[in-house]
Short mmCIF file of C-alpha atoms and ligand atoms in Angstrom, two decimals:
data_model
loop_
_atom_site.label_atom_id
_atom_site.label_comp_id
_atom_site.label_asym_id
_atom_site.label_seq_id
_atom_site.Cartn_x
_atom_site.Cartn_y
_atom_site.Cartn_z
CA UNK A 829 -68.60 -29.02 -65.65
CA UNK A 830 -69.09 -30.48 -69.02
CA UNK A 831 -69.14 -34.21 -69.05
CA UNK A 832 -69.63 -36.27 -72.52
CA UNK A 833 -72.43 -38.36 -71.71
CA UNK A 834 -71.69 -41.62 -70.50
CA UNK A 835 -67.79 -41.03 -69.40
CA UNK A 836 -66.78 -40.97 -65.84
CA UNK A 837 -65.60 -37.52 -65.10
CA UNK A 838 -61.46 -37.40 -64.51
CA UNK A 839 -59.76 -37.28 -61.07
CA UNK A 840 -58.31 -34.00 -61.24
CA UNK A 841 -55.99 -32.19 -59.15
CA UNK A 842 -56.77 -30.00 -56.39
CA UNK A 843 -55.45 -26.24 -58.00
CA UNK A 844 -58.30 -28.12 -60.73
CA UNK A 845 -60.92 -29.63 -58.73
CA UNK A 846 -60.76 -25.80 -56.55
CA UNK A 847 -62.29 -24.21 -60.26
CA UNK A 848 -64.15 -26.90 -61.53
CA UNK A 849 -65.83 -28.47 -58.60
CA UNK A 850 -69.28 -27.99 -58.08
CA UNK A 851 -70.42 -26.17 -61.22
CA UNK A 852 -73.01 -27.35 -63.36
CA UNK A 853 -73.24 -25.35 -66.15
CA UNK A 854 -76.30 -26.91 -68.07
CA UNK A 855 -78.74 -26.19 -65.13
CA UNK A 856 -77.50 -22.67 -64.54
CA UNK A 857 -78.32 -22.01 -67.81
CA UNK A 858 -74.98 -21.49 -69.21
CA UNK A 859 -73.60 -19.12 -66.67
CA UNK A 860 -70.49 -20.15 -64.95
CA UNK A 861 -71.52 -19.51 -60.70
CA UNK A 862 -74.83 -20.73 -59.19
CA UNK A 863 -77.55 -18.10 -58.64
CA UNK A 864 -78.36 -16.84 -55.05
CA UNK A 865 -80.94 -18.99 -54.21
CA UNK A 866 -82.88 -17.07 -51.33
CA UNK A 867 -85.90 -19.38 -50.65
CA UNK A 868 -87.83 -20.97 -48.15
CA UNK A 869 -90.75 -22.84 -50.13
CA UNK A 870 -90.25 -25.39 -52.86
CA UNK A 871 -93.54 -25.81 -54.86
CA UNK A 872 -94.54 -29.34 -55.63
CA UNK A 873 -96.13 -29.72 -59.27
CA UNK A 874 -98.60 -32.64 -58.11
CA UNK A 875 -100.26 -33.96 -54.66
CA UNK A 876 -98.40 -37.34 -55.63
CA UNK A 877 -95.03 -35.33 -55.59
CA UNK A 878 -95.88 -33.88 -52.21
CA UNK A 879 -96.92 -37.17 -50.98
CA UNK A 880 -93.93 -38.97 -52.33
CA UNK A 881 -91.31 -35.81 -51.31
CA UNK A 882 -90.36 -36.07 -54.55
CA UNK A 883 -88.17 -33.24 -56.16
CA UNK A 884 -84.26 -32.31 -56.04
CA UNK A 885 -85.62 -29.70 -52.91
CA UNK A 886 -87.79 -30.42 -50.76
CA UNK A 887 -87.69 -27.10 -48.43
CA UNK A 888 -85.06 -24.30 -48.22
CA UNK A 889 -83.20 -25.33 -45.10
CA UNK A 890 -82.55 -28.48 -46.55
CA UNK A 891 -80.61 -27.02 -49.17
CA UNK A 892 -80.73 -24.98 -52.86
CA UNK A 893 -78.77 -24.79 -55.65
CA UNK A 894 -76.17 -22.56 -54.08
CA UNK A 895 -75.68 -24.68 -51.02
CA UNK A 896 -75.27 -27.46 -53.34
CA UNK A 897 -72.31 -26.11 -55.65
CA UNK A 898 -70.47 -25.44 -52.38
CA UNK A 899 -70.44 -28.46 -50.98
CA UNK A 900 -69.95 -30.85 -53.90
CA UNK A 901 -66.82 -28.57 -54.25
CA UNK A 902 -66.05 -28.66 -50.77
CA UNK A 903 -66.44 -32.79 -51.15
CA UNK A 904 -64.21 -32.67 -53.45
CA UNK A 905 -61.64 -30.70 -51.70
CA UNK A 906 -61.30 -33.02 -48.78
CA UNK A 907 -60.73 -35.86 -50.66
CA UNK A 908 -61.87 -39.78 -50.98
CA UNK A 909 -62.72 -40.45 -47.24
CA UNK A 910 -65.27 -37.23 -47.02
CA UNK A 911 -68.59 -39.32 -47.41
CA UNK A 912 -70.75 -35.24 -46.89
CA UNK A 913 -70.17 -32.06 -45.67
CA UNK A 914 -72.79 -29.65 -43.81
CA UNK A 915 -72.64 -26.09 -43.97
CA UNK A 916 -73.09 -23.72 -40.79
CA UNK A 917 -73.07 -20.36 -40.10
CA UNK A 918 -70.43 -19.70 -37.86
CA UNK A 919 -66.75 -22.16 -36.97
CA UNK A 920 -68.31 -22.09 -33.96
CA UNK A 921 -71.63 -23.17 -34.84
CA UNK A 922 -69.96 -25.89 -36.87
CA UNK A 923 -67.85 -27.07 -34.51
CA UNK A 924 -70.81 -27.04 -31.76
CA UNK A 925 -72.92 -28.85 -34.35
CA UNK A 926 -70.31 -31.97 -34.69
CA UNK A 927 -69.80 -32.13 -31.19
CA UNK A 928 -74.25 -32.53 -30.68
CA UNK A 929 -73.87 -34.53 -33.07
CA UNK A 930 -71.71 -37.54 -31.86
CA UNK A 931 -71.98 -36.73 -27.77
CA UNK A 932 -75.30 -37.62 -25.48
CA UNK A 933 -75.85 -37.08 -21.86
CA UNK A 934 -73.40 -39.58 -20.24
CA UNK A 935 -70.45 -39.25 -22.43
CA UNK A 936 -66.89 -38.43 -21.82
CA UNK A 937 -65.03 -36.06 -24.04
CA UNK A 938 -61.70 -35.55 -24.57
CA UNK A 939 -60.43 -32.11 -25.95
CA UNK A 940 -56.61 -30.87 -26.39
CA UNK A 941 -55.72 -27.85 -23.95
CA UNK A 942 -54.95 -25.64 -26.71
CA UNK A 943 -58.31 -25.89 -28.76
CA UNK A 944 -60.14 -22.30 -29.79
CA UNK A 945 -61.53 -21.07 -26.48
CA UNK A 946 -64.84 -21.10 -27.87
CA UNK A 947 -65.00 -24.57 -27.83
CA UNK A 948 -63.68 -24.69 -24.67
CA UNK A 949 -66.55 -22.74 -23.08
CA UNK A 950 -68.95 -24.45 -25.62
CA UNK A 951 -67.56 -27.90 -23.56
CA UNK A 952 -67.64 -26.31 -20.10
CA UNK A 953 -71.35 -24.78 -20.35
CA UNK A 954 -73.68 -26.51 -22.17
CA UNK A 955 -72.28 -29.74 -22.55
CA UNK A 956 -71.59 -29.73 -18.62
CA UNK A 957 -75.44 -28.85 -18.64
CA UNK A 958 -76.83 -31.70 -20.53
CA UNK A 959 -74.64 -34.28 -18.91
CA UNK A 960 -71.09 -34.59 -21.06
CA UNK A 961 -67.63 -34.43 -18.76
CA UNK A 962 -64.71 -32.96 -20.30
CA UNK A 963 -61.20 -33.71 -19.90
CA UNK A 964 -58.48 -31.53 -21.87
CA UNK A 965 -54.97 -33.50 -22.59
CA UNK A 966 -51.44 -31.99 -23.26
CA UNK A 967 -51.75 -31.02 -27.22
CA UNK A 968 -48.28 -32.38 -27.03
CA UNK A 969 -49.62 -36.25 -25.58
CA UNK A 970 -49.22 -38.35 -28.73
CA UNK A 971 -50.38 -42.24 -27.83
CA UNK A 972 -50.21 -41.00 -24.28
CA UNK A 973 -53.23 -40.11 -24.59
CA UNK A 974 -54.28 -43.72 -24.12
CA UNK A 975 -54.89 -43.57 -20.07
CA UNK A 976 -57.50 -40.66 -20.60
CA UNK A 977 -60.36 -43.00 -21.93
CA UNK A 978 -62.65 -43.94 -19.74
CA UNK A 979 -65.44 -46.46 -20.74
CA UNK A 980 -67.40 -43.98 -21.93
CA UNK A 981 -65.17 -41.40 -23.86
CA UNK A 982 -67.34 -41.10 -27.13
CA UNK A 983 -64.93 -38.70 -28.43
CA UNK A 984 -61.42 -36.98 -28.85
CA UNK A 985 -61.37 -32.91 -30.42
CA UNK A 986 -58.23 -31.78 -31.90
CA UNK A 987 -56.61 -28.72 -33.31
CA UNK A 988 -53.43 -28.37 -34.79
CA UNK A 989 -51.75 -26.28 -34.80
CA UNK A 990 -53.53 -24.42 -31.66
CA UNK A 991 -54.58 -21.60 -33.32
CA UNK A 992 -52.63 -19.31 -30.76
CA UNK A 993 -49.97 -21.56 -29.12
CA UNK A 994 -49.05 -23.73 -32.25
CA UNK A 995 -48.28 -26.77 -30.74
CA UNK A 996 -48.25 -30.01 -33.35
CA UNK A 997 -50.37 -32.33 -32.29
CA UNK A 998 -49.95 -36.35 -33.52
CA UNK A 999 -53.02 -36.69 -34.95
CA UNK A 1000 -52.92 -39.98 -36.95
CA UNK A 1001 -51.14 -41.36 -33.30
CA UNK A 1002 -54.11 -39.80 -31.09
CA UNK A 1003 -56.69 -41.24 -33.96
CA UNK A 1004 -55.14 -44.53 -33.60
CA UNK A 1005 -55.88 -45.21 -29.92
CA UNK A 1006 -59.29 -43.62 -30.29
CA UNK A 1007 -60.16 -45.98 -32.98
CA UNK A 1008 -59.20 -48.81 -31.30
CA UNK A 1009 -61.20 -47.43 -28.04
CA UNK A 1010 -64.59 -46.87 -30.11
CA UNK A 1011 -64.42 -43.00 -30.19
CA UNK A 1012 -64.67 -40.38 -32.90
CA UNK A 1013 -61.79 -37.60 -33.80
CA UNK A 1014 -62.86 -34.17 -34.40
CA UNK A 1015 -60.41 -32.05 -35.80
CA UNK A 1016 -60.68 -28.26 -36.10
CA UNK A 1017 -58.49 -28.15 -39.19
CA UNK A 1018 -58.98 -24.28 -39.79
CA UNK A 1019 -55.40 -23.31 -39.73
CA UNK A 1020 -54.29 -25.91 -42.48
CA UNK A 1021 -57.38 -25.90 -44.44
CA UNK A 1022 -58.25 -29.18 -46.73
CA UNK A 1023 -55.68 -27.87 -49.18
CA UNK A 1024 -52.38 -28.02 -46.49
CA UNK A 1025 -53.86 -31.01 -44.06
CA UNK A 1026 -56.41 -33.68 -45.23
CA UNK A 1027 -58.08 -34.30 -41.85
CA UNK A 1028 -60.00 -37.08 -43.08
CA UNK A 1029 -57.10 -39.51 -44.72
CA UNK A 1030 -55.30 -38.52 -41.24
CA UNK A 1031 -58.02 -40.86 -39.46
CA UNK A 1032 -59.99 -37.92 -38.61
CA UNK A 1033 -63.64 -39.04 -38.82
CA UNK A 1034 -65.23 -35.28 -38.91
CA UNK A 1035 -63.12 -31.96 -40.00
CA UNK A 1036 -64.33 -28.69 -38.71
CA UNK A 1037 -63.46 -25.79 -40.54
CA UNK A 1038 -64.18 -21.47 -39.49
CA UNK A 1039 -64.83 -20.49 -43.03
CA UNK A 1040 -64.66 -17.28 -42.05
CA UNK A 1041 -61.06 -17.81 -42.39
CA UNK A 1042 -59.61 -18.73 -45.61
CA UNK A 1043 -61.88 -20.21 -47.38
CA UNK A 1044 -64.23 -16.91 -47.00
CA UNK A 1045 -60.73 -14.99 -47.41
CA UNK A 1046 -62.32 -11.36 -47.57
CA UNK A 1047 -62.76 -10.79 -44.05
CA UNK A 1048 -66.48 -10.58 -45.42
CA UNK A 1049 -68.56 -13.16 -44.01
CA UNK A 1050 -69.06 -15.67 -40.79
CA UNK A 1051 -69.10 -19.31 -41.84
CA UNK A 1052 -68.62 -23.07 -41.06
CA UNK A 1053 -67.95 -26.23 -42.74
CA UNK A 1054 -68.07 -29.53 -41.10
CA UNK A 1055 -66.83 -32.52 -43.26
CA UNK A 1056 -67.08 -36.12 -42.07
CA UNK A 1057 -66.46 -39.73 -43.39
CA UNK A 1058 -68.62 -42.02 -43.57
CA UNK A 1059 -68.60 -42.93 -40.01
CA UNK A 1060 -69.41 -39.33 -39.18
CA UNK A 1061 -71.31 -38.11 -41.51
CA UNK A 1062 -74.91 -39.58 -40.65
CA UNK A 1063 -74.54 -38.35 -37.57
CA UNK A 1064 -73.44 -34.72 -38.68
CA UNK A 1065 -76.47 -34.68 -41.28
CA UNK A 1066 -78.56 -35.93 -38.23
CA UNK A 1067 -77.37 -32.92 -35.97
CA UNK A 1068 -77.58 -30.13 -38.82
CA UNK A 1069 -81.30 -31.38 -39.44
CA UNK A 1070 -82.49 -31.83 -35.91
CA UNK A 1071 -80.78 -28.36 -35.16
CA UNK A 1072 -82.26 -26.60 -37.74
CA UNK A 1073 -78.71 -25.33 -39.11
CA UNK A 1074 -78.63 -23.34 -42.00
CA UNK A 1075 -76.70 -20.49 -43.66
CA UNK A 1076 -77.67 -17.05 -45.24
CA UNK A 1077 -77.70 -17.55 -49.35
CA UNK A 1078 -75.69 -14.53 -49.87
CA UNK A 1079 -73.24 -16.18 -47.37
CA UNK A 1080 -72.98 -19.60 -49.29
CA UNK A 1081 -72.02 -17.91 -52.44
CA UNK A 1082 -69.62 -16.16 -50.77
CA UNK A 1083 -67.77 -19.13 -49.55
CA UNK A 1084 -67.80 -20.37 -52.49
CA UNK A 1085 -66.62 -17.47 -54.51
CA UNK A 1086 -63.52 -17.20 -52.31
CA UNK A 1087 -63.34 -21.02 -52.69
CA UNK A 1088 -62.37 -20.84 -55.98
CA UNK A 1089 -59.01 -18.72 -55.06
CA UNK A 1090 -57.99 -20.52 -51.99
CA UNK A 1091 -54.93 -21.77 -53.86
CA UNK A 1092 -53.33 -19.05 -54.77
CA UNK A 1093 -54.36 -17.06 -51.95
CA UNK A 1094 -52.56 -19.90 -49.39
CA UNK A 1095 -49.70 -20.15 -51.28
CA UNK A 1096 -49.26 -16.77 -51.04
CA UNK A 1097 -50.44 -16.23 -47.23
CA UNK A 1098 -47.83 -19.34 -46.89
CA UNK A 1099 -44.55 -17.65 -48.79
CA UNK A 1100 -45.36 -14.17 -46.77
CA UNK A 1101 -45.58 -15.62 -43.62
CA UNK A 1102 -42.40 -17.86 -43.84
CA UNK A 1103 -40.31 -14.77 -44.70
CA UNK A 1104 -41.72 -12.94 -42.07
CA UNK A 1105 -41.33 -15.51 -39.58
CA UNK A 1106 -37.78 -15.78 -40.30
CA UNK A 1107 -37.57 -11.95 -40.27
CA UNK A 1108 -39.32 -11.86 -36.98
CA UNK A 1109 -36.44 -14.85 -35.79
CA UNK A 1110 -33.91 -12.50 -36.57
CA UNK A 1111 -34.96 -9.73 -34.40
CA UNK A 1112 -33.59 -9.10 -31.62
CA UNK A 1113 -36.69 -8.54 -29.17
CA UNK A 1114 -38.04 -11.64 -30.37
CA UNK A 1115 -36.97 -14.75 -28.19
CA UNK A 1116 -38.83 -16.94 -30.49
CA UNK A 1117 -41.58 -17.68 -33.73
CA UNK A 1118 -44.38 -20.31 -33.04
CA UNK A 1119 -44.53 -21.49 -36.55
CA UNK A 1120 -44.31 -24.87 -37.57
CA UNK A 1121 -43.13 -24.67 -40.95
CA UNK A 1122 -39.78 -23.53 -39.43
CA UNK A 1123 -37.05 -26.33 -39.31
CA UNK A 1124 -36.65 -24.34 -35.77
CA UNK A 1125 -40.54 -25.28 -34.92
CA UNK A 1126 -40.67 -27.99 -31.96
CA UNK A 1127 -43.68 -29.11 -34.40
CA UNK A 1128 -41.70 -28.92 -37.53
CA UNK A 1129 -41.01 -33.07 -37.98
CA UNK A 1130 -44.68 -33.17 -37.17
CA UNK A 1131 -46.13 -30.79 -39.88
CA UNK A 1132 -43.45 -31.95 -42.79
CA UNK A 1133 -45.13 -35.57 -41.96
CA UNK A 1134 -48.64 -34.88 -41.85
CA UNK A 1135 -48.99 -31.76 -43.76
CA UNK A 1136 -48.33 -30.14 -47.28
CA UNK A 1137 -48.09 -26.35 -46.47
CA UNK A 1138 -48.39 -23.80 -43.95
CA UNK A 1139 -50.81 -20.92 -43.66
CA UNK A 1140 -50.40 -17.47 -42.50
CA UNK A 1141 -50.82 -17.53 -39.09
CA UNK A 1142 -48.37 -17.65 -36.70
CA UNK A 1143 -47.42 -15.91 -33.18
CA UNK A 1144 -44.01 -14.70 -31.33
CA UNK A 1145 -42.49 -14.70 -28.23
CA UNK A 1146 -41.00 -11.41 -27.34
CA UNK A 1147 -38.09 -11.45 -24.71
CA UNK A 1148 -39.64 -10.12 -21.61
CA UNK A 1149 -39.96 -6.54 -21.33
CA UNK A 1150 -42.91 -3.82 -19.90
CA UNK A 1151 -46.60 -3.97 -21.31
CA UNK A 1152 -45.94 -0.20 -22.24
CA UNK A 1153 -42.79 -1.34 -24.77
CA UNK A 1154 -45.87 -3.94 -26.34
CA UNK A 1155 -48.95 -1.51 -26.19
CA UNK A 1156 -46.07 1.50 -28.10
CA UNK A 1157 -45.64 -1.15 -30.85
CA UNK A 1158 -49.46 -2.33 -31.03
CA UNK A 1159 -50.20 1.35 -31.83
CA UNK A 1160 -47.37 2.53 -34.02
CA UNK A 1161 -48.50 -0.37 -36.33
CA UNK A 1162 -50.25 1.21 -39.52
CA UNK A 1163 -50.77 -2.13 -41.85
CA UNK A 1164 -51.01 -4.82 -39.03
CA UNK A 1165 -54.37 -4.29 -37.81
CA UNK A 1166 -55.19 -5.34 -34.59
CA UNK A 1167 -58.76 -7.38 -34.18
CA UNK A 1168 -59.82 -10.74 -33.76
CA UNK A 1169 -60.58 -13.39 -36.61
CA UNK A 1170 -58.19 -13.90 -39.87
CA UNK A 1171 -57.61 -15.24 -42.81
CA UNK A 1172 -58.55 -12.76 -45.14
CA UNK A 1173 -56.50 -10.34 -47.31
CA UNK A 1174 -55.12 -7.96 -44.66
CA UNK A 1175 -52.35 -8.21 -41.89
CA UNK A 1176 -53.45 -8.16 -38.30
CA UNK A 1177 -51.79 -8.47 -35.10
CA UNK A 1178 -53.17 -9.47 -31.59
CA UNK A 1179 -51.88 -10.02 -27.94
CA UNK A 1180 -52.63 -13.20 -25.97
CA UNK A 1181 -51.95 -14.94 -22.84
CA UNK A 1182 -53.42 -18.53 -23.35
CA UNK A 1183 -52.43 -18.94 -19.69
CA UNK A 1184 -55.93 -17.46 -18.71
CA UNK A 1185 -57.86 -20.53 -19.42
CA UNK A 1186 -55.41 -23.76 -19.66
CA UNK A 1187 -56.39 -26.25 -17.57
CA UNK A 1188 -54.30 -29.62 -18.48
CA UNK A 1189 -50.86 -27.61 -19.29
CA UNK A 1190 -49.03 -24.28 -18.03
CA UNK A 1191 -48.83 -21.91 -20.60
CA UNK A 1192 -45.60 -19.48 -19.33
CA UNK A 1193 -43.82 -18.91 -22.57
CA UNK A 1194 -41.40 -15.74 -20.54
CA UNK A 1195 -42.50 -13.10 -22.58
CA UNK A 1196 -45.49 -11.03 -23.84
CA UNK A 1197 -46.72 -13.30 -27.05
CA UNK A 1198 -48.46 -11.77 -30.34
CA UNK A 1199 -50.43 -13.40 -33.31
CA UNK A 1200 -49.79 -12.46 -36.54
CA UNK A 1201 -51.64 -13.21 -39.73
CA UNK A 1202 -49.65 -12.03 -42.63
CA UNK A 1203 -51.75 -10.53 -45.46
CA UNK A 1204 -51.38 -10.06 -48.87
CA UNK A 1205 -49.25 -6.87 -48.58
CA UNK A 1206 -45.94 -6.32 -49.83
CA UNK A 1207 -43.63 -7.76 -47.56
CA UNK A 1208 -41.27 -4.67 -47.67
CA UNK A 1209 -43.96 -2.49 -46.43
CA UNK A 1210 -44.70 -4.98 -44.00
CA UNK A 1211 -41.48 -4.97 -42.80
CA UNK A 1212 -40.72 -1.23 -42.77
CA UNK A 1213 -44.42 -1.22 -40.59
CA UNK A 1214 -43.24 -3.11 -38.48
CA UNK A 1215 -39.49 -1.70 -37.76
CA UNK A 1216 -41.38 1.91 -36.77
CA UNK A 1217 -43.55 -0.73 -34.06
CA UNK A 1218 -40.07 -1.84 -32.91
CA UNK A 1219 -38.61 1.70 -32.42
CA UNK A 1220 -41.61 2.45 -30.93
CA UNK A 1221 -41.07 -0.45 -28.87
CA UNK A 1222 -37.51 0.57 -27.64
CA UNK A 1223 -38.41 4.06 -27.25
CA UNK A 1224 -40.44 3.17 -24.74
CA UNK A 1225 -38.54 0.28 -23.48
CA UNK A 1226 -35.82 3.23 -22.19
CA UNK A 1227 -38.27 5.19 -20.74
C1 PLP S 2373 -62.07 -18.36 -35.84
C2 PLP S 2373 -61.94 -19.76 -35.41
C3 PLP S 2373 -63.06 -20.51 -35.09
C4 PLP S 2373 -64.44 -19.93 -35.02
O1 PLP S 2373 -64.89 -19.43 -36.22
P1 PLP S 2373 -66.06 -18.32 -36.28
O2 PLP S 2373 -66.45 -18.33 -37.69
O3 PLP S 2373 -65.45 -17.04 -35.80
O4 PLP S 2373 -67.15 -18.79 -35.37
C5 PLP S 2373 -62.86 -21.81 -34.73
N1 PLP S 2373 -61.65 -22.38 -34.71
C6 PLP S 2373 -60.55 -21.68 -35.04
C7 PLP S 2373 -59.23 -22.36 -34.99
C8 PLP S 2373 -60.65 -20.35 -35.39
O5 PLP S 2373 -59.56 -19.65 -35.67
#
């Protein structure tokens, strides 16, 4: 953006910082988004620039233009205590990336039982390969987790809430004790985004985010951000240049395009999702809503304390009944979509049983449990959608 010369640009706020961050106006000749930068080579006007690597790029998986207006916005979105952040292309590959980045062969790792199962299998096959133990912890462990270090626990991953289970972890209480043991926090903070949870004032010393998700918010690309302070961060930029991590340009622009929205979009996903969770409270096949923005929400003290919204992902716990009644309302569904991922613009709906890989807790919630992400629909067609599922449901329930 325009600054008069000389004058410290103002501290905005974030709905601000979301559509001015990251532009530079004067060097893309006047037009408002950076170009797609798809390049490889950076030409070097002298043999004393090449010695001296001198230039703004030195090669194209170091970064272009376009790489660089997303993450000086992205910077500024996580706030004062985010020292860089590294784009990848996948939440996975980002959240692989931080994890290569701070962990060597002879390391302990702690992760939380309800973490993407990804990372999970990410933790139990290569890192098991190249040396690294894991040990996963009760999401719900607090300062507990204290008696889990060993000597040489280099770091503690954390995700809240689960993305399926929605559990509230205590992460400034988890970050604590792993400060004062000499280990790093990851957090996968893709639910919240930066907007609803600032990972890195939390103590949080590197934030993960699936970009695919909401900042994306089209259901139209795979991406990754991984922001860090400035403990983290030379050790992210160290991992994302030894690894050779890099992102398509098309991709980049992408993220950054549905960047700019991510406001109103969340606050939006946020205000759909609460009435439907409360509509989905009321029902009664439901036994209960995993949500913690609902005063109802074993993680609801949690959230109000550490975070400033709530997205649009949440799951339920039907009362038990046959996998027939569940499969009837799967398929009656018409606007809930069922597939994996979310985040973007569109309702979708999946079963899950996170009792097939938990290792440090029992997952037995009594009853067949579904994840919703609530779209940008109108919530009376959502609802109406979602009444023929139930019929559906009870139809088949009787027979
Ligand atoms: C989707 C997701 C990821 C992985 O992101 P991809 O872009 O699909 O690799 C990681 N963590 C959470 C919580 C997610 O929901």
């Amino acid at each position: 953006m325009k600054t008069p010369s000389g004058t410290k640009p103002p501290r905005h706020r974030t709905a601000t910082t979301l559509v001015t961050a990251g532009r530079d106006t004067a060097a893309q000749r006047g037009f408002i988004n950076p170009p797609v930068v798809r390049g490889s080579t950076v030409l070097y006007p002298t043999a004393a620039d090449i010695h001296a690597h001198r230039g703004e790029y030195q090669y194209g998986r170091h970064g272009t233009p376009t790489t660089k207006a997303l993450r000086e916005a992205l910077m500024a979105l996580e706030g004062d205590n985010c020292a860089g952040v590294g784009l990848a292309p996948s939440g996975v590959a980002a959240i692989t990336t931080a994890l290569l980045a701070v962990l060597k062969a002879g390391d302990h790792l702690l992760v939380t039982d309800n973490a993407y199962r990804p990372t999970r299998s990410f933790c139990d096959g290569m890192l098991a390969r190249y040396g690294v133990e894991t040990t996963y912890f009760d999401p719900l462990i607090g300062s507990g987790i204290a008696t889990l270090f060993k000597p040489n626990t280099r770091a503690v991953l954390v995700e809240a809430p689960g993305s399926q289970s929605f559990e509230m972890s205590d992460i400034p209480a988890i970050a604590g004790i792993a400060h004062s043991k000499g280990a790093l926090v990851i957090d996968d903070n893709t639910w919240a985004t930066p907007l609803y949870h600032r990972s890195l004032d939390q103590g949080v010393d590197i934030s993960i985010q699936a970009a695919t998700k909401y900042i994306g918010g089209h259901s139209d690309i795979m991406f990754g951000t991984i922001a860090a302070n400035k403990v983290g961060w030379p050790l992210v930029l160290d991992s994302i240049r030894l690894l050779g991590v890099c992102c398509g340009p098309d991709d980049v622009f992408l993220a950054l395009r549905g960047l700019r929205t991510l406001k109103v979009r969340l606050a939006q996903h946020q205000a759909s999702a609460l009435a439907m969770a409360k509509w989905f409270a009321a029902r009664p096949e439901v036994d209960r809503v995993l949500y913690p923005a609902l005063e109802s929400d074993p993680g609801h003290a949690i959230w109000k304390r550490d975070f400033t919204g709530a997205s649009g992902l949440f799951s339920v716990v039907l009362k038990p009944t046959t996998a027939k009644a569940v499969d009837a309302f799967l398929d009656t569904l018409t606007l809930f979509g069922m597939g994996y991922s979310w985040g973007g613009f569109e309702s979708l709906v999946v079963p899950f049983d996170c009792s097939e890989y938990r290792t440090a807790t029992a997952w037995a919630p009594g009853g067949p449990t579904l994840r919703l992400h609530i779209g940008l629909e109108d919530l009376d067609d959502l609802k109406a959608d979602l009444e023929n599922g139930f019929a559906a449901f009870n139809a088949a329930r009787q027979v």
